[in-house]
mmCIF file of N, CA and C in Angstrom:
data_model
loop_
_atom_site.group_PDB
_atom_site.id
_atom_site.type_symbol
_atom_site.label_atom_id
_atom_site.label_comp_id
_atom_site.label_asym_id
_atom_site.label_seq_id
_atom_site.Cartn_x
_atom_site.Cartn_y
_atom_site.Cartn_z
ATOM 1 N N MET A 281 -18.020 3.795 -9.705
ATOM 2 C CA MET A 281 -16.977 3.175 -8.920
ATOM 3 C C MET A 281 -17.542 2.775 -7.562
ATOM 4 N N THR A 282 -17.227 1.601 -7.145
ATOM 5 C CA THR A 282 -17.721 1.067 -5.889
ATOM 6 C C THR A 282 -16.661 1.249 -4.810
ATOM 7 N N THR A 283 -17.095 1.597 -3.595
ATOM 8 C CA THR A 283 -16.170 1.812 -2.487
ATOM 9 C C THR A 283 -16.602 1.001 -1.278
ATOM 10 N N LEU A 284 -15.757 1.004 -0.267
ATOM 11 C CA LEU A 284 -16.070 0.398 1.021
ATOM 12 C C LEU A 284 -16.386 1.522 1.997
ATOM 13 N N LYS A 285 -17.388 1.305 2.852
ATOM 14 C CA LYS A 285 -17.747 2.313 3.842
ATOM 15 C C LYS A 285 -17.855 1.629 5.202
ATOM 16 N N ALA A 286 -17.310 2.283 6.226
ATOM 17 C CA ALA A 286 -17.241 1.686 7.560
ATOM 18 C C ALA A 286 -18.522 1.895 8.352
ATOM 19 N N GLU A 287 -18.864 0.860 9.113
ATOM 20 C CA GLU A 287 -19.927 0.955 10.113
ATOM 21 C C GLU A 287 -19.277 0.559 11.432
ATOM 22 N N PHE A 288 -19.258 1.475 12.388
ATOM 23 C CA PHE A 288 -18.627 1.201 13.672
ATOM 24 C C PHE A 288 -19.666 0.684 14.643
ATOM 25 N N GLY A 289 -19.282 -0.359 15.391
ATOM 26 C CA GLY A 289 -20.198 -0.964 16.335
ATOM 27 C C GLY A 289 -19.665 -0.874 17.750
ATOM 28 N N VAL A 290 -20.123 -1.757 18.591
ATOM 29 C CA VAL A 290 -19.718 -1.795 19.985
ATOM 30 C C VAL A 290 -18.219 -2.067 20.073
ATOM 31 N N ALA A 291 -17.569 -1.384 20.970
ATOM 32 C CA ALA A 291 -16.129 -1.550 21.221
ATOM 33 C C ALA A 291 -15.305 -1.290 19.964
ATOM 34 N N THR A 292 -15.743 -0.367 19.140
ATOM 35 C CA THR A 292 -15.072 0.071 17.914
ATOM 36 C C THR A 292 -14.863 -1.032 16.879
ATOM 37 N N ALA A 293 -15.655 -2.085 16.950
ATOM 38 C CA ALA A 293 -15.587 -3.111 15.906
ATOM 39 C C ALA A 293 -16.052 -2.490 14.596
ATOM 40 N N VAL A 294 -15.365 -2.816 13.516
ATOM 41 C CA VAL A 294 -15.688 -2.232 12.216
ATOM 42 C C VAL A 294 -16.233 -3.302 11.291
ATOM 43 N N LEU A 295 -17.306 -2.971 10.607
ATOM 44 C CA LEU A 295 -17.841 -3.807 9.546
ATOM 45 C C LEU A 295 -17.841 -2.945 8.297
ATOM 46 N N TRP A 296 -17.209 -3.443 7.241
ATOM 47 C CA TRP A 296 -17.105 -2.686 5.994
ATOM 48 C C TRP A 296 -18.205 -3.116 5.040
ATOM 49 N N HIS A 297 -18.904 -2.135 4.484
ATOM 50 C CA HIS A 297 -19.984 -2.375 3.533
ATOM 51 C C HIS A 297 -19.541 -1.948 2.140
ATOM 52 N N ILE A 298 -20.079 -2.606 1.126
ATOM 53 C CA ILE A 298 -19.784 -2.274 -0.267
ATOM 54 C C ILE A 298 -20.869 -1.309 -0.737
ATOM 55 N N VAL A 299 -20.429 -0.106 -1.158
ATOM 56 C CA VAL A 299 -21.361 0.968 -1.497
ATOM 57 C C VAL A 299 -21.090 1.483 -2.907
ATOM 58 N N PRO A 300 -22.054 1.323 -3.830
ATOM 59 C CA PRO A 300 -21.898 1.940 -5.149
ATOM 60 C C PRO A 300 -21.919 3.463 -4.995
ATOM 61 N N ASP A 301 -21.041 4.146 -5.698
ATOM 62 C CA ASP A 301 -20.939 5.606 -5.579
ATOM 63 C C ASP A 301 -22.227 6.328 -5.945
ATOM 64 N N ALA A 302 -22.968 5.804 -6.891
ATOM 65 C CA ALA A 302 -24.174 6.485 -7.357
ATOM 66 C C ALA A 302 -25.326 6.373 -6.359
ATOM 67 N N ASN A 303 -25.150 5.565 -5.330
ATOM 68 C CA ASN A 303 -26.230 5.268 -4.404
ATOM 69 C C ASN A 303 -25.710 5.409 -2.976
ATOM 70 N N GLY A 304 -26.489 5.983 -2.077
ATOM 71 C CA GLY A 304 -26.054 6.140 -0.695
ATOM 72 C C GLY A 304 -26.178 4.885 0.138
ATOM 73 N N ALA A 305 -26.848 3.857 -0.386
ATOM 74 C CA ALA A 305 -27.063 2.628 0.369
ATOM 75 C C ALA A 305 -26.038 1.573 -0.015
ATOM 76 N N ALA A 306 -25.696 0.741 0.959
ATOM 77 C CA ALA A 306 -24.798 -0.380 0.704
ATOM 78 C C ALA A 306 -25.546 -1.455 -0.086
ATOM 79 N N LEU A 307 -24.802 -2.412 -0.623
ATOM 80 C CA LEU A 307 -25.429 -3.507 -1.377
ATOM 81 C C LEU A 307 -26.394 -4.310 -0.513
ATOM 82 N N CYS A 308 -26.207 -4.273 0.813
ATOM 83 C CA CYS A 308 -27.114 -4.970 1.732
ATOM 84 C C CYS A 308 -28.323 -4.093 2.080
ATOM 85 N N HIS A 309 -28.417 -2.917 1.441
ATOM 86 C CA HIS A 309 -29.506 -1.952 1.616
ATOM 87 C C HIS A 309 -29.409 -1.144 2.906
ATOM 88 N N ARG A 310 -28.321 -1.279 3.636
ATOM 89 C CA ARG A 310 -28.130 -0.490 4.851
ATOM 90 C C ARG A 310 -27.717 0.926 4.468
ATOM 91 N N LEU A 311 -28.343 1.911 5.098
ATOM 92 C CA LEU A 311 -27.966 3.306 4.876
ATOM 93 C C LEU A 311 -26.869 3.662 5.875
ATOM 94 N N LEU A 312 -25.768 4.183 5.360
ATOM 95 C CA LEU A 312 -24.626 4.510 6.208
ATOM 96 C C LEU A 312 -24.435 6.019 6.255
ATOM 97 N N SER A 313 -23.760 6.465 7.275
ATOM 98 C CA SER A 313 -23.510 7.891 7.452
ATOM 99 C C SER A 313 -22.720 8.457 6.279
ATOM 100 N N SER A 314 -23.073 9.662 5.883
ATOM 101 C CA SER A 314 -22.347 10.316 4.789
ATOM 102 C C SER A 314 -20.929 10.695 5.204
ATOM 103 N N ILE A 315 -20.653 10.689 6.503
ATOM 104 C CA ILE A 315 -19.305 11.018 6.973
ATOM 105 C C ILE A 315 -18.528 9.783 7.433
ATOM 106 N N ALA A 316 -19.049 8.598 7.123
ATOM 107 C CA ALA A 316 -18.354 7.359 7.488
ATOM 108 C C ALA A 316 -17.035 7.256 6.728
ATOM 109 N N GLU A 317 -16.078 6.576 7.336
ATOM 110 C CA GLU A 317 -14.789 6.361 6.674
ATOM 111 C C GLU A 317 -15.002 5.591 5.378
ATOM 112 N N VAL A 318 -14.299 5.989 4.324
ATOM 113 C CA VAL A 318 -14.420 5.362 3.007
ATOM 114 C C VAL A 318 -13.054 4.846 2.589
ATOM 115 N N ARG A 319 -13.032 3.647 2.023
ATOM 116 C CA ARG A 319 -11.798 3.047 1.513
ATOM 117 C C ARG A 319 -12.068 2.516 0.109
ATOM 118 N N PRO A 320 -11.041 2.400 -0.727
ATOM 119 C CA PRO A 320 -11.236 1.834 -2.065
ATOM 120 C C PRO A 320 -11.484 0.328 -1.992
ATOM 121 N N MET A 321 -12.179 -0.207 -2.984
ATOM 122 C CA MET A 321 -12.463 -1.648 -3.036
ATOM 123 C C MET A 321 -11.187 -2.480 -3.023
ATOM 124 N N THR A 322 -10.109 -1.944 -3.555
ATOM 125 C CA THR A 322 -8.848 -2.698 -3.598
ATOM 126 C C THR A 322 -8.324 -3.016 -2.202
ATOM 127 N N ASP A 323 -8.792 -2.301 -1.181
ATOM 128 C CA ASP A 323 -8.368 -2.590 0.191
ATOM 129 C C ASP A 323 -9.004 -3.865 0.740
ATOM 130 N N ALA A 324 -10.000 -4.410 0.047
ATOM 131 C CA ALA A 324 -10.677 -5.629 0.497
ATOM 132 C C ALA A 324 -9.952 -6.866 -0.013
ATOM 133 N N ASP A 325 -8.646 -6.776 -0.122
ATOM 134 C CA ASP A 325 -7.845 -7.867 -0.668
ATOM 135 C C ASP A 325 -7.408 -8.886 0.377
ATOM 136 N N GLY A 326 -7.791 -8.690 1.625
ATOM 137 C CA GLY A 326 -7.401 -9.613 2.676
ATOM 138 C C GLY A 326 -6.175 -9.146 3.432
ATOM 139 N N GLU A 327 -5.424 -8.215 2.877
ATOM 140 C CA GLU A 327 -4.264 -7.669 3.575
ATOM 141 C C GLU A 327 -4.645 -6.408 4.342
ATOM 142 N N ASP A 328 -5.275 -5.456 3.663
ATOM 143 C CA ASP A 328 -5.673 -4.202 4.311
ATOM 144 C C ASP A 328 -6.932 -4.389 5.159
ATOM 145 N N ILE A 329 -7.930 -5.038 4.585
ATOM 146 C CA ILE A 329 -9.185 -5.331 5.281
ATOM 147 C C ILE A 329 -9.437 -6.824 5.137
ATOM 148 N N GLU A 330 -9.558 -7.508 6.265
ATOM 149 C CA GLU A 330 -9.788 -8.953 6.236
ATOM 150 C C GLU A 330 -11.201 -9.265 5.751
ATOM 151 N N VAL A 331 -11.347 -10.406 5.117
ATOM 152 C CA VAL A 331 -12.654 -10.833 4.601
ATOM 153 C C VAL A 331 -13.690 -10.871 5.721
ATOM 154 N N SER A 332 -13.276 -11.254 6.920
ATOM 155 C CA SER A 332 -14.212 -11.327 8.050
ATOM 156 C C SER A 332 -14.751 -9.961 8.455
ATOM 157 N N GLN A 333 -14.099 -8.881 8.011
ATOM 158 C CA GLN A 333 -14.557 -7.531 8.326
ATOM 159 C C GLN A 333 -15.539 -6.992 7.286
ATOM 160 N N LEU A 334 -15.764 -7.734 6.198
ATOM 161 C CA LEU A 334 -16.710 -7.306 5.164
ATOM 162 C C LEU A 334 -18.108 -7.811 5.500
ATOM 163 N N CYS A 335 -19.094 -6.977 5.258
ATOM 164 C CA CYS A 335 -20.487 -7.362 5.478
ATOM 165 C C CYS A 335 -20.799 -8.590 4.619
ATOM 166 N N PRO A 336 -21.242 -9.692 5.224
ATOM 167 C CA PRO A 336 -21.516 -10.897 4.438
ATOM 168 C C PRO A 336 -22.636 -10.703 3.418
ATOM 169 N N HIS A 337 -23.613 -9.865 3.733
ATOM 170 C CA HIS A 337 -24.714 -9.621 2.796
ATOM 171 C C HIS A 337 -24.232 -8.821 1.589
ATOM 172 N N CYS A 338 -23.349 -7.855 1.827
ATOM 173 C CA CYS A 338 -22.771 -7.084 0.715
ATOM 174 C C CYS A 338 -21.915 -7.987 -0.169
ATOM 175 N N ARG A 339 -21.114 -8.857 0.445
ATOM 176 C CA ARG A 339 -20.266 -9.783 -0.327
ATOM 177 C C ARG A 339 -21.112 -10.668 -1.221
ATOM 178 N N THR A 340 -22.188 -11.224 -0.671
ATOM 179 C CA THR A 340 -23.071 -12.095 -1.445
ATOM 180 C C THR A 340 -23.705 -11.331 -2.604
ATOM 181 N N ALA A 341 -24.175 -10.115 -2.341
ATOM 182 C CA ALA A 341 -24.792 -9.302 -3.400
ATOM 183 C C ALA A 341 -23.782 -8.992 -4.501
ATOM 184 N N LEU A 342 -22.540 -8.714 -4.134
ATOM 185 C CA LEU A 342 -21.508 -8.420 -5.128
ATOM 186 C C LEU A 342 -21.198 -9.652 -5.971
ATOM 187 N N GLU A 343 -21.128 -10.812 -5.333
ATOM 188 C CA GLU A 343 -20.842 -12.058 -6.055
ATOM 189 C C GLU A 343 -21.960 -12.407 -7.031
ATOM 190 N N ARG A 344 -23.187 -12.057 -6.699
ATOM 191 C CA ARG A 344 -24.338 -12.379 -7.555
ATOM 192 C C ARG A 344 -24.593 -11.332 -8.636
ATOM 193 N N ALA A 345 -23.955 -10.178 -8.520
ATOM 194 C CA ALA A 345 -24.174 -9.089 -9.486
ATOM 195 C C ALA A 345 -23.606 -9.466 -10.843
ATOM 196 N N PRO A 346 -24.281 -9.048 -11.913
ATOM 197 C CA PRO A 346 -23.740 -9.319 -13.253
ATOM 198 C C PRO A 346 -22.407 -8.598 -13.432
ATOM 199 N N ARG A 347 -21.490 -9.262 -14.093
ATOM 200 C CA ARG A 347 -20.162 -8.695 -14.331
ATOM 201 C C ARG A 347 -20.192 -7.793 -15.546
ATOM 202 N N GLU A 348 -19.498 -6.658 -15.454
ATOM 203 C CA GLU A 348 -19.351 -5.785 -16.613
ATOM 204 C C GLU A 348 -18.300 -6.385 -17.522
ATOM 205 N N THR A 349 -18.517 -6.252 -18.822
ATOM 206 C CA THR A 349 -17.545 -6.768 -19.789
ATOM 207 C C THR A 349 -16.973 -5.622 -20.591
ATOM 208 N N ASP A 350 -15.837 -5.879 -21.206
ATOM 209 C CA ASP A 350 -15.192 -4.875 -22.043
ATOM 210 C C ASP A 350 -15.575 -5.028 -23.503
ATOM 211 N N ASP A 351 -16.531 -5.911 -23.797
ATOM 212 C CA ASP A 351 -16.940 -6.134 -25.187
ATOM 213 C C ASP A 351 -17.527 -4.858 -25.771
ATOM 214 N N GLN A 352 -17.091 -4.518 -26.960
ATOM 215 C CA GLN A 352 -17.575 -3.327 -27.649
ATOM 216 C C GLN A 352 -18.579 -3.681 -28.738
ATOM 217 N N SER A 353 -19.018 -4.943 -28.814
ATOM 218 C CA SER A 353 -19.904 -5.374 -29.898
ATOM 219 C C SER A 353 -21.343 -5.056 -29.663
#
């Protein structure tokens, strides 16, 4: 399961990174604190977390990742 993890910057600006649970690094390869705030991917719907708050490198990596299918063949 993939989650969002916060990176806090100057003046409390937040950048959310996409982090696979099995790996401590974000899709952009940034290592984030193990105690960083975590949110579910469903919060990246534009209502809870705006697209502009998502790491652009993580977004690109997610868009390029192969999609899992439900095919049982």
